[in-house]
PDB file of C-alpha atoms in Angstrom:
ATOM      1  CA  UNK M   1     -46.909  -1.400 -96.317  1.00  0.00           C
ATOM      2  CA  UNK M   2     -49.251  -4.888 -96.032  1.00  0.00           C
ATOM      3  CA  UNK M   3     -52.827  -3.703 -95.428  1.00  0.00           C
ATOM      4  CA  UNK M   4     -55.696  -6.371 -95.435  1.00  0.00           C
ATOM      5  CA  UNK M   5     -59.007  -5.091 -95.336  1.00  0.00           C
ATOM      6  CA  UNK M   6     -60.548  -7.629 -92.997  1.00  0.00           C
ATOM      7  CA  UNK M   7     -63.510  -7.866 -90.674  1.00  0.00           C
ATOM      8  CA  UNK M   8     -64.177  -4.355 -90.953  1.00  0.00           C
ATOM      9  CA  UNK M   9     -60.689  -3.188 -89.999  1.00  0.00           C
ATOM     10  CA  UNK M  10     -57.356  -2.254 -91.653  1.00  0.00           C
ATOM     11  CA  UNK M  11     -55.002  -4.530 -90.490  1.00  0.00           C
ATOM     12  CA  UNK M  12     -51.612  -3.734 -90.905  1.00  0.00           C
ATOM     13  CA  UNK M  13     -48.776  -6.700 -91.182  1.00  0.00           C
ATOM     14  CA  UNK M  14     -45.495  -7.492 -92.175  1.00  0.00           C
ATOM     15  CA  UNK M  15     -44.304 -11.083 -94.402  1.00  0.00           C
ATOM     16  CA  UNK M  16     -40.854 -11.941 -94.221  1.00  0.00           C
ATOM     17  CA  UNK M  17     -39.198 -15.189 -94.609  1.00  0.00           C
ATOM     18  CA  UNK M  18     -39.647 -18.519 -96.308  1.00  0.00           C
ATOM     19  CA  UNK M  19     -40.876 -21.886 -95.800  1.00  0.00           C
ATOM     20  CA  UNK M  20     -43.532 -24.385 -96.065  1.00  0.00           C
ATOM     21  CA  UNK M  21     -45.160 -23.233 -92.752  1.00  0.00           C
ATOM     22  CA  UNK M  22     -45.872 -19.890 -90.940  1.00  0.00           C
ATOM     23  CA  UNK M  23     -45.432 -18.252 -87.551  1.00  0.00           C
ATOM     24  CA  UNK M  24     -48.247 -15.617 -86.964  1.00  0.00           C
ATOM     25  CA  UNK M  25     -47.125 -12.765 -84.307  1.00  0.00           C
ATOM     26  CA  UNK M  26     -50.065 -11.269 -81.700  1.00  0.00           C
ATOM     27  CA  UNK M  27     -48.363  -8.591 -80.093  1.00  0.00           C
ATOM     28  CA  UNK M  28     -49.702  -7.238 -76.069  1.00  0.00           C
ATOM     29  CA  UNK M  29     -51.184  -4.375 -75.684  1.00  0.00           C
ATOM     30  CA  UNK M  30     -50.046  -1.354 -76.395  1.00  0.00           C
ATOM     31  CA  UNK M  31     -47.198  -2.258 -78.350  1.00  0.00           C
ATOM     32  CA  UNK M  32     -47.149  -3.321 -82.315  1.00  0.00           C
ATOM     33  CA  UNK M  33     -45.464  -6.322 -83.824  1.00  0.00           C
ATOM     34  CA  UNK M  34     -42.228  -5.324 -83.738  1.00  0.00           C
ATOM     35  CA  UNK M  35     -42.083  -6.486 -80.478  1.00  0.00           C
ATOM     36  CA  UNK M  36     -41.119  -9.795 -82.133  1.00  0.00           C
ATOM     37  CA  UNK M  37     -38.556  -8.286 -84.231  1.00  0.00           C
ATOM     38  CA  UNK M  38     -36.085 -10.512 -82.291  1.00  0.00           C
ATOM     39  CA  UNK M  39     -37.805 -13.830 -82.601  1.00  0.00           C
ATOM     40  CA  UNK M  40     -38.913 -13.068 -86.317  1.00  0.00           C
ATOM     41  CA  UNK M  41     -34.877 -12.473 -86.833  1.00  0.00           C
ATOM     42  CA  UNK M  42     -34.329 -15.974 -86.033  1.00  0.00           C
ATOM     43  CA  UNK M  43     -37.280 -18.286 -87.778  1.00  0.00           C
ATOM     44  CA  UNK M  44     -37.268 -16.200 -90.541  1.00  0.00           C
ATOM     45  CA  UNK M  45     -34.817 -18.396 -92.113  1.00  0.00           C
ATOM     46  CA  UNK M  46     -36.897 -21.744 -92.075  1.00  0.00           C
ATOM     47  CA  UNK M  47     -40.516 -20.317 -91.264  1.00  0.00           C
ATOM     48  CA  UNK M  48     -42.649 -17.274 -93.263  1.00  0.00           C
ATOM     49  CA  UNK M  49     -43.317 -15.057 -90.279  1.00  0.00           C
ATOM     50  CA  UNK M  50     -46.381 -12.823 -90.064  1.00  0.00           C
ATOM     51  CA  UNK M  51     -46.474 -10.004 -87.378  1.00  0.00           C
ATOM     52  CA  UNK M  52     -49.884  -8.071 -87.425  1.00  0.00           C
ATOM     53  CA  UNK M  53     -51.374  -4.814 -85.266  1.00  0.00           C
ATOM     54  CA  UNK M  54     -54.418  -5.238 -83.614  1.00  0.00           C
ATOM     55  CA  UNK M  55     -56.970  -2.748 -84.995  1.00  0.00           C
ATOM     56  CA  UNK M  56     -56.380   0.412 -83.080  1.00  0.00           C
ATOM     57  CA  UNK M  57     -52.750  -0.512 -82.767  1.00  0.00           C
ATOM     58  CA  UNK M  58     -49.516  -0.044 -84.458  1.00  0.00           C
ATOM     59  CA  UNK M  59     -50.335   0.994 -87.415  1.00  0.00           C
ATOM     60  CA  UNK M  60     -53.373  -0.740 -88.160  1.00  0.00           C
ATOM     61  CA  UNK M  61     -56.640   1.198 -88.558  1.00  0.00           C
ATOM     62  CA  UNK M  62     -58.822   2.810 -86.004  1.00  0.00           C
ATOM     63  CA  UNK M  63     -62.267   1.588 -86.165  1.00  0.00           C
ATOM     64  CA  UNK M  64     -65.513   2.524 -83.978  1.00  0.00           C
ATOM     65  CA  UNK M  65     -65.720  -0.667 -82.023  1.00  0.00           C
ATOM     66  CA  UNK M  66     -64.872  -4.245 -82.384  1.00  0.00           C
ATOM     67  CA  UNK M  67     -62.419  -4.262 -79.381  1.00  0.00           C
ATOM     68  CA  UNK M  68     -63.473  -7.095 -77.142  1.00  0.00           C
ATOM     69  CA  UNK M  69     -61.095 -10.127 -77.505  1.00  0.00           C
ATOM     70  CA  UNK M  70     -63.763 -11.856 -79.741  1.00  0.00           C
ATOM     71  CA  UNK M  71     -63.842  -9.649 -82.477  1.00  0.00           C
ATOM     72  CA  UNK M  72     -59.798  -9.535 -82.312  1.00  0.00           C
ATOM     73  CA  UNK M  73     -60.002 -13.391 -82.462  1.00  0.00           C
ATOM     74  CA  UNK M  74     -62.578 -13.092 -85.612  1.00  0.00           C
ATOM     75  CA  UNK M  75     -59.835 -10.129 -86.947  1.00  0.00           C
ATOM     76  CA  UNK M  76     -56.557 -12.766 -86.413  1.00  0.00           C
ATOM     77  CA  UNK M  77     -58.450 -15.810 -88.008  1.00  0.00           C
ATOM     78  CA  UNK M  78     -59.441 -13.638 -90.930  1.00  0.00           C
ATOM     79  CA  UNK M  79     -55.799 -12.977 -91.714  1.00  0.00           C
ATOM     80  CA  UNK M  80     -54.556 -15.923 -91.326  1.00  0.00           C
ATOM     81  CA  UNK M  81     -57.637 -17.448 -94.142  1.00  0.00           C
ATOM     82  CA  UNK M  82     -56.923 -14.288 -96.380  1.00  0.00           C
ATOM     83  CA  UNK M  83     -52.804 -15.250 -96.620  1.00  0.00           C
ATOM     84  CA  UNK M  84     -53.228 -18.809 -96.921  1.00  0.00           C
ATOM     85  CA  UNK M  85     -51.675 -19.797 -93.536  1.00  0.00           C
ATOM     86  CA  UNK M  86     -53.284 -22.361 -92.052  1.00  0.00           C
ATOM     87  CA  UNK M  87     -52.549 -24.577 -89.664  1.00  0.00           C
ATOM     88  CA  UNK M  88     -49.833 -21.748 -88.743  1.00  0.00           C
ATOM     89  CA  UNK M  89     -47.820 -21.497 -85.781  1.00  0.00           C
ATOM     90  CA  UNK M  90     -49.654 -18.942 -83.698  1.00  0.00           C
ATOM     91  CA  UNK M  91     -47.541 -16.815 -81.398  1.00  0.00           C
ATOM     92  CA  UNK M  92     -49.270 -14.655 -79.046  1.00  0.00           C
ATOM     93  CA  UNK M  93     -47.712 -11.947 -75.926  1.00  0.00           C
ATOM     94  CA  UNK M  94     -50.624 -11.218 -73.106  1.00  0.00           C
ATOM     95  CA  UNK M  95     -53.570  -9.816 -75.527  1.00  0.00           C
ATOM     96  CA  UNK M  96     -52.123 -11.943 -78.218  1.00  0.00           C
ATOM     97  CA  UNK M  97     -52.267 -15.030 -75.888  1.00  0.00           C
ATOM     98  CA  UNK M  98     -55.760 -13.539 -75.543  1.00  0.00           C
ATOM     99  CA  UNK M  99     -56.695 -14.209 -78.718  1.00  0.00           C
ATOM    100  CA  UNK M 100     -54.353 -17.910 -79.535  1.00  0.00           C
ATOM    101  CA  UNK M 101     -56.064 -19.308 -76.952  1.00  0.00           C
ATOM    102  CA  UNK M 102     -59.580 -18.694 -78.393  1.00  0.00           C
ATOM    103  CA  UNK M 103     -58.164 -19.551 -81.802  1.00  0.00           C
ATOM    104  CA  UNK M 104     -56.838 -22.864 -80.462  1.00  0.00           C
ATOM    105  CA  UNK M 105     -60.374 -23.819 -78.588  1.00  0.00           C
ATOM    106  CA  UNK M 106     -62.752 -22.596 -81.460  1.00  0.00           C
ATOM    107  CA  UNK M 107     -60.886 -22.648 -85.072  1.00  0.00           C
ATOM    108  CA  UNK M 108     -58.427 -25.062 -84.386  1.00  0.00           C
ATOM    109  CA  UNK M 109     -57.855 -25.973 -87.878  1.00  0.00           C
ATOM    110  CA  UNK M 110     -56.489 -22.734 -88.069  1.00  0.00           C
ATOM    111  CA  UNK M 111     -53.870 -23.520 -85.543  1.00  0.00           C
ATOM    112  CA  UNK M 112     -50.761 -26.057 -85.468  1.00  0.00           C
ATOM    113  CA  UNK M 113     -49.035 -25.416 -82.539  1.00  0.00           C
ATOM    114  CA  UNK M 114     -49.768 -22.158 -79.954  1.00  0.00           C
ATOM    115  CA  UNK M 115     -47.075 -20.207 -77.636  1.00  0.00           C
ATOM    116  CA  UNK M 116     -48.674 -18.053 -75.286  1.00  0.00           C
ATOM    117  CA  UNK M 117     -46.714 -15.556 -73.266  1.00  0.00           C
ATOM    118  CA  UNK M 118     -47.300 -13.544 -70.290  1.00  0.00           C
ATOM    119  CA  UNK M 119     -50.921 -13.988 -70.634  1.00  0.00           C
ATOM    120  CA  UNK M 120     -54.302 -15.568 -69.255  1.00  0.00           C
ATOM    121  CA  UNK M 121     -57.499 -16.836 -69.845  1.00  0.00           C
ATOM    122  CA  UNK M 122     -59.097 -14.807 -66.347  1.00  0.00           C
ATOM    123  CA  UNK M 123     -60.452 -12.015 -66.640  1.00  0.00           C
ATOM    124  CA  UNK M 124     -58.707  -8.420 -65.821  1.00  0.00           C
ATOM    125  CA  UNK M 125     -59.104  -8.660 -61.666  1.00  0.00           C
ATOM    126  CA  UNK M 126     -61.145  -6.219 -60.488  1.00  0.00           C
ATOM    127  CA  UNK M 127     -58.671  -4.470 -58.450  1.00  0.00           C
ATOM    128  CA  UNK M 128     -56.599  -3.386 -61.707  1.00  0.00           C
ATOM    129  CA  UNK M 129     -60.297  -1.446 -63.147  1.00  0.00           C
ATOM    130  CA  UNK M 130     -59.734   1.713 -61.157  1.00  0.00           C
ATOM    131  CA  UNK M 131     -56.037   2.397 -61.759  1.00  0.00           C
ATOM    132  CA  UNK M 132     -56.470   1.214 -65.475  1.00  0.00           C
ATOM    133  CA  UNK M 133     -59.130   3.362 -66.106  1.00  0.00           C
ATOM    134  CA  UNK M 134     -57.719   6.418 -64.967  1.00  0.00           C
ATOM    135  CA  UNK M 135     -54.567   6.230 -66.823  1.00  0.00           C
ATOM    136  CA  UNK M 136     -57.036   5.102 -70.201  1.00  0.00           C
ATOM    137  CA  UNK M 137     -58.638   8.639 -68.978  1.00  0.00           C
ATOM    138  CA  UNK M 138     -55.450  10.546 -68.662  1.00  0.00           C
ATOM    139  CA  UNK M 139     -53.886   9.305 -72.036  1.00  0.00           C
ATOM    140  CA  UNK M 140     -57.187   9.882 -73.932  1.00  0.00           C
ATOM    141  CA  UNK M 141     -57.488  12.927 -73.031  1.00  0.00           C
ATOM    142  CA  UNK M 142     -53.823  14.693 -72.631  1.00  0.00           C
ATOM    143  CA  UNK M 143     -51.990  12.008 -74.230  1.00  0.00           C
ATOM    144  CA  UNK M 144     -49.626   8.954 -73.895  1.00  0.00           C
ATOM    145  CA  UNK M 145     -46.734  10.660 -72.831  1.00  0.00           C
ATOM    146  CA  UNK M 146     -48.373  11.521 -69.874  1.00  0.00           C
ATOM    147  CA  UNK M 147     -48.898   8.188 -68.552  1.00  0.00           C
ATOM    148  CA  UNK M 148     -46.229   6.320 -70.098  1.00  0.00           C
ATOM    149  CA  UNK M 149     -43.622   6.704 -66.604  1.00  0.00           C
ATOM    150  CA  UNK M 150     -46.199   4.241 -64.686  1.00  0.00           C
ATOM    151  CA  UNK M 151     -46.831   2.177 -67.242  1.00  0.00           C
ATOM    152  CA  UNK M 152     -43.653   1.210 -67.736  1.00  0.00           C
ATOM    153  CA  UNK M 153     -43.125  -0.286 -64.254  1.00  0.00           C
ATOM    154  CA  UNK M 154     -46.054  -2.145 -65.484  1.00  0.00           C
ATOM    155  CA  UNK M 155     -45.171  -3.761 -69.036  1.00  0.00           C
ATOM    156  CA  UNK M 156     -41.297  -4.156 -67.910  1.00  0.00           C
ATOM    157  CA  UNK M 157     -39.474  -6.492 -65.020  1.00  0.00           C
ATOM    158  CA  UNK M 158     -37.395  -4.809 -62.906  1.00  0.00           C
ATOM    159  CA  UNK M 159     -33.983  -6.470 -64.441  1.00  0.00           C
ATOM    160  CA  UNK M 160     -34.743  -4.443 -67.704  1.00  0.00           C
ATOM    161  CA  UNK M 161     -35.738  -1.187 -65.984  1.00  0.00           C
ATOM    162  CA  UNK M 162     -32.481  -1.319 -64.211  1.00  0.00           C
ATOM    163  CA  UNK M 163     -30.306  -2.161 -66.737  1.00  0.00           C
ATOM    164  CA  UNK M 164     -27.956   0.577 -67.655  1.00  0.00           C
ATOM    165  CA  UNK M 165     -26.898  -0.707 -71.080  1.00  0.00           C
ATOM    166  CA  UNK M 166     -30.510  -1.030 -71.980  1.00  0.00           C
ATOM    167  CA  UNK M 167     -31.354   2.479 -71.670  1.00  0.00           C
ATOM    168  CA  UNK M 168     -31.632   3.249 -75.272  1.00  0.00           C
ATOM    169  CA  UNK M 169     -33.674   0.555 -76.052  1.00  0.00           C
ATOM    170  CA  UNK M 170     -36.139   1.669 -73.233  1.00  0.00           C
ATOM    171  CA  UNK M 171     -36.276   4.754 -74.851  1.00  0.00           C
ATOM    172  CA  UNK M 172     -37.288   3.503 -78.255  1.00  0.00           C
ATOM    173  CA  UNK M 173     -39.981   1.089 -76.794  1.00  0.00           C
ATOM    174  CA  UNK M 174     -41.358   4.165 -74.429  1.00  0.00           C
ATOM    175  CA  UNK M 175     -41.448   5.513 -77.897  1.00  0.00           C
ATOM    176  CA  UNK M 176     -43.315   2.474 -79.159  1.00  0.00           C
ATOM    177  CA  UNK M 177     -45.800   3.094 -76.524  1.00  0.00           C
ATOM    178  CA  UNK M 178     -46.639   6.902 -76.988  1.00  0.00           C
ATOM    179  CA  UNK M 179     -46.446   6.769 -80.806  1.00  0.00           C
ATOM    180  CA  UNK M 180     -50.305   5.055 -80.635  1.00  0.00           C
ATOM    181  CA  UNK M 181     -53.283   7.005 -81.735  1.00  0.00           C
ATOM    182  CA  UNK M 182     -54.837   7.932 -78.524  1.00  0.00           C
ATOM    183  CA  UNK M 183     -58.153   7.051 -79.490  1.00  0.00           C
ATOM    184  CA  UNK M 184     -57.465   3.357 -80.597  1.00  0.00           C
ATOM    185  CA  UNK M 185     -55.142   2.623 -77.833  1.00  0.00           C
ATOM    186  CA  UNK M 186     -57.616   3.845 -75.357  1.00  0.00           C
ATOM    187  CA  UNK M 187     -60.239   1.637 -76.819  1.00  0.00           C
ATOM    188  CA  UNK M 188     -58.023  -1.090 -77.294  1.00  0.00           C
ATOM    189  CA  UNK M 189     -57.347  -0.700 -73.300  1.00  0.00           C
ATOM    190  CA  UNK M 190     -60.890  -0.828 -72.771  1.00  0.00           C
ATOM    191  CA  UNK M 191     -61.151  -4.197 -74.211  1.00  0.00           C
ATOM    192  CA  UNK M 192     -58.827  -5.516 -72.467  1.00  0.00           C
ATOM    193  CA  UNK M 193     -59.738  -4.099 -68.750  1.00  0.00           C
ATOM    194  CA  UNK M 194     -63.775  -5.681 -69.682  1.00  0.00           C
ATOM    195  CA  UNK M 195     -62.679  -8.955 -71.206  1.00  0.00           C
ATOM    196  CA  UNK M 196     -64.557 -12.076 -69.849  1.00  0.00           C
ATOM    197  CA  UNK M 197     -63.050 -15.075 -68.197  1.00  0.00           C
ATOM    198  CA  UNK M 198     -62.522 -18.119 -71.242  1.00  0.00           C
ATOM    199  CA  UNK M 199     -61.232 -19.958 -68.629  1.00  0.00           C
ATOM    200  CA  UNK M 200     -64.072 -22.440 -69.688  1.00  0.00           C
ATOM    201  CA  UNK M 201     -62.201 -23.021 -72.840  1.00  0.00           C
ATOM    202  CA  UNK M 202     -58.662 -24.479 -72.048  1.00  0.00           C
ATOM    203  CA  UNK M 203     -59.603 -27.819 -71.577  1.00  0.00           C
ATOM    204  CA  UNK M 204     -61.143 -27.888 -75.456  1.00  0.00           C
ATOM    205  CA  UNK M 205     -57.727 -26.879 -76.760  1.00  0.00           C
ATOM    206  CA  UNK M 206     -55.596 -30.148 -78.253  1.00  0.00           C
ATOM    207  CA  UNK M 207     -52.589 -28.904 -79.757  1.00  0.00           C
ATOM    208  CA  UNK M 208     -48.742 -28.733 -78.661  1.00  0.00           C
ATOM    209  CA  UNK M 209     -49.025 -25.374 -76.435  1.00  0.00           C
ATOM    210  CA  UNK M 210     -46.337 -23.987 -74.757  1.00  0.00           C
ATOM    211  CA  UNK M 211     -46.791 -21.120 -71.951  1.00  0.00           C
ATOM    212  CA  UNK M 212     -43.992 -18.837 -70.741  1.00  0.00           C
ATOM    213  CA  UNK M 213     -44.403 -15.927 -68.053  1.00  0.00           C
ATOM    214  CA  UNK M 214     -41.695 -14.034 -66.963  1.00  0.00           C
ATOM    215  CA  UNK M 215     -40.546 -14.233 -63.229  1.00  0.00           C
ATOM    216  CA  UNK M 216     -41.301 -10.808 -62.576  1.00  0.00           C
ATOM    217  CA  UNK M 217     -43.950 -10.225 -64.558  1.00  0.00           C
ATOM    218  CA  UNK M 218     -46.646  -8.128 -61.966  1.00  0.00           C
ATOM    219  CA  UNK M 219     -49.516  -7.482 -65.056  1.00  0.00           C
ATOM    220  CA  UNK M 220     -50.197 -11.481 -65.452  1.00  0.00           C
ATOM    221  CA  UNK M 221     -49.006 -12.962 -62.322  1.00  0.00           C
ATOM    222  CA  UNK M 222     -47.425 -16.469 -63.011  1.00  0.00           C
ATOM    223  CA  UNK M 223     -49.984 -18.062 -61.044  1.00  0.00           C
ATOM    224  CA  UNK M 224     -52.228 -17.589 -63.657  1.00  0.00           C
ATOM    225  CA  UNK M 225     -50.143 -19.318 -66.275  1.00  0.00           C
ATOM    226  CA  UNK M 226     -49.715 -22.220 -63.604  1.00  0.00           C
ATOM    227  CA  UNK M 227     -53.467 -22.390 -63.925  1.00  0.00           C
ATOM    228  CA  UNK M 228     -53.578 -22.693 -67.824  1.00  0.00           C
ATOM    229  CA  UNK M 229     -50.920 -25.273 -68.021  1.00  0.00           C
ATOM    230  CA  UNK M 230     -52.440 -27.552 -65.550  1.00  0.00           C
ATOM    231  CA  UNK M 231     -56.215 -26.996 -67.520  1.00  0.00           C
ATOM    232  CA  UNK M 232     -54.447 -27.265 -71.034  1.00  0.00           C
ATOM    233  CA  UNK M 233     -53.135 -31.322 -71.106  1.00  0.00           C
ATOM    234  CA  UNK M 234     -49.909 -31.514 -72.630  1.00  0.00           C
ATOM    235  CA  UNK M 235     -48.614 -27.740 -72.564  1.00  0.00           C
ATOM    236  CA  UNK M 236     -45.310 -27.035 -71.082  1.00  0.00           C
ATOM    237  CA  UNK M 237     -44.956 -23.707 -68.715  1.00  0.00           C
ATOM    238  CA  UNK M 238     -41.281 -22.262 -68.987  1.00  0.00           C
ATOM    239  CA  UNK M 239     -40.363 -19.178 -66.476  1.00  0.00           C
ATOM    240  CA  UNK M 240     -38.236 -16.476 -68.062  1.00  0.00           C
ATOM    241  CA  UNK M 241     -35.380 -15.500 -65.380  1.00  0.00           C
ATOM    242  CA  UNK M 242     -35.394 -11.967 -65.593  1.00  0.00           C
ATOM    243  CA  UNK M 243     -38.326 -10.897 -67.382  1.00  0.00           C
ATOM    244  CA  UNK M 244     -41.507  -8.720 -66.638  1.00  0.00           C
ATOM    245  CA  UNK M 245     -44.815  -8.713 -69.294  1.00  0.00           C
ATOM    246  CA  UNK M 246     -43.076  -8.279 -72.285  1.00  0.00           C
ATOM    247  CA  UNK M 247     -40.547 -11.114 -72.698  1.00  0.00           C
ATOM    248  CA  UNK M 248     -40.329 -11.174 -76.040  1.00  0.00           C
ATOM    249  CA  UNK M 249     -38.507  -7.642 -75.941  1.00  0.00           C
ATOM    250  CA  UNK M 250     -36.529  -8.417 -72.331  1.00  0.00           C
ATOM    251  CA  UNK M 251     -35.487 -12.148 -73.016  1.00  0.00           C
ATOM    252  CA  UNK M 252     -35.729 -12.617 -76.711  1.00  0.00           C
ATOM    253  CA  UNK M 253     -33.465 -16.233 -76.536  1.00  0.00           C
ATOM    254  CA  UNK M 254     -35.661 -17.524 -73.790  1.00  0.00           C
ATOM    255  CA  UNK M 255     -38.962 -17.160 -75.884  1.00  0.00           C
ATOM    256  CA  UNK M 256     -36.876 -17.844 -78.880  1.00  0.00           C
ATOM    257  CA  UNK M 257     -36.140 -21.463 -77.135  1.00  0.00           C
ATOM    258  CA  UNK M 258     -39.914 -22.208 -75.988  1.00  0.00           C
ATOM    259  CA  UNK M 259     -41.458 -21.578 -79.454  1.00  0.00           C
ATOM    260  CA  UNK M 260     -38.813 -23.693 -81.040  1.00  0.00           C
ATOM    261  CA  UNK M 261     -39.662 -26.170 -78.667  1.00  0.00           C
ATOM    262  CA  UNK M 262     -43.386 -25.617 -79.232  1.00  0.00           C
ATOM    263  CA  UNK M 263     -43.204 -25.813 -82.462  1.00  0.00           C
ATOM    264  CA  UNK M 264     -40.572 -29.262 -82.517  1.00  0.00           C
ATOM    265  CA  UNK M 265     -43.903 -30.759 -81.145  1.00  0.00           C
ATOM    266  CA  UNK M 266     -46.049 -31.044 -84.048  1.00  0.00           C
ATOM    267  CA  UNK M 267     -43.129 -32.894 -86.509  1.00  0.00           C
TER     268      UNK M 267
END
C-alpha cells in the first residue's frame, strides 16, 4: 500500500488513473478515502486521482499530536509537493473542506480548482462540545461500536437511513466507522470539535470553487455553506436533494456533476 512519510506522519493513499492533471480526495471525519470510491470511479479515466487518510485515520498512521486543521493542511500540501501534483484539483468532504479551503487561501499555487462539500469555515458551535465530547469519551474508552448507532443519525440524511435497498451498504460504512483505531479517531475528533473560525480567509481565496451541502445535512447546516459562497466571489453552491453530511457516499452523481463542473472552470 502507498505510504508517504510526510510531516511527521504516515500517510496512507491510493493513485489510480491517468492524465495530465490530478484530483486529490480529503475525506470527513471519521471515514477514509474510500468514501470517494464512487467519484474516483468516474474521473479516473481522464484525471490521476489521489485519495489520502488523514493521520489518525483510515489507515494512515497514528501520531502524538498534529490534529488541529493546520497541521492537516501542512500534512495535505506535503503530499501533494511529494507526488508532483500541483496545481491539482482539490476535493474535500466537511474536514476535507476544512483543510481545501486553507489550501486555497494560503498555498494557492498548490490548488487549481477546489470542491468543498458539506463543510465550513466556522468553528464547531459550542452547543455540539458537550454531546461530541462524550461520545469521543465513550469510543475512547469502550470503543466505536458503542457509539456508532448515534452517530450515524449524524453523518447520514434521513433518505439514506431509510432506504431499504441501502441497508447493506450502511452496514459496510458503519463498518468503515468502527474499523478506526480508537486512539487516532478520538484525537482526530478532538481537532475537529476545537478548530478555530478561518472564516477570515474566504475572501483571499481566487480560484473556481464550487460548494455543495446536502439538504438534510444536520452536522454543517446549509446556512453555513450559504455563508461561504456569498464570502468566496465566484463559487457556485449546489444543494444535494436527498443527502445528509456525507454526500459523496449518499448522492455520488450529484457531487460527481459539481466537481465536473468545478473543474470545467479552470479550461
Amino acid at each position: 500500500m502507498p505510504v508517504a512519510n510526510l510531516n511527521g506522519a504516515q500517510i496512507h493513499y491510493t493513485d489510480s488513473g491517468t492524465g495530465s492533471e490530478a484530483i486529490v480526495f480529503s475525506h470527513g471525519l471519521l471515514f477514509n478515502g474510500t468514501m470517494f470510491e464512487a467519484q474516483i470511479a468516474h474521473f479516473q479515466e481522464r484525471y490521476r486521482c489521489i485519495a489520502f487518510d488523514h493521520r489518525g485515520q483510515g489507515q494512515s498512521g497514528v501520531t502524538q499530536g498534529g490534529y488541529d486543521i493546520d497541521t492537516l493542511t501542512e500534512d495535505a500540501a506535503a503530499l501533494i509537493q511529494h507526488l508532483g501534483l500541483a496545481p491539482c484539483h482539490f476535493v474535500g468532504l466537511s474536514m476535507g473542506g476544512f483543510v481545501g479551503l486553507r489550501l486555497a487561501a494560503h498555498k494557492p499555487d498548490l490548488i487549481k480548482s477546489l470542491t468543498v462539500l458539506d463543510s465550513s469555515a466556522e468553528a464547531e458551535p459550542a452547543v455540539n462540545g458537550p454531546k461530541y465530547r462524550l461520545l469521543n469519551l465513550i469510543a475512547r474508552w469502550i470503543g466505536l461500536g458503542v457509539v456508532v448507532g448515534q452517530v450515524l443519525p449524524i453523518m447520514f440524511g434521513k433518505t439514506y437511513l431509510n432506504d431499504p435497498e441501502r441497508a447493506e451498504d450502511k452496514r459496510k460504512w458503519a463498518n468503515v466507522i468502527t474499523g478506526n483505531d480508537r486512539i487516532g479517531i478520538t484525537r482526530a475528533v478532538s481537532g475537529v470539535i476545537n478548530r478555530k473560525d478561518s472564516s477570515d480567509i474566504l475572501g483571499k481565496i481566487n480560484k473556481p470553487v464550487g460548494i455543495g451541502v446536502g439538504d438534510e445535512d444536520i452536522a454543517t447546516l446549509p446556512e453555513k455553506s450559504e455563508r461561504m459562497h456569498k464570502a468566496i466571489a465566484g463559487s457556485r453552491l449546489v444543494y444535494f436533494k436527498g443527502a445528509g453530511h456525507s454526500s459523496s457516499i449518499e448522492t455520488p452523481s450529484q457531487v460527481i456533476e459539481i466537481i465536473e463542473d468545478t473543474v470545467s472552470r479552470t479550461s
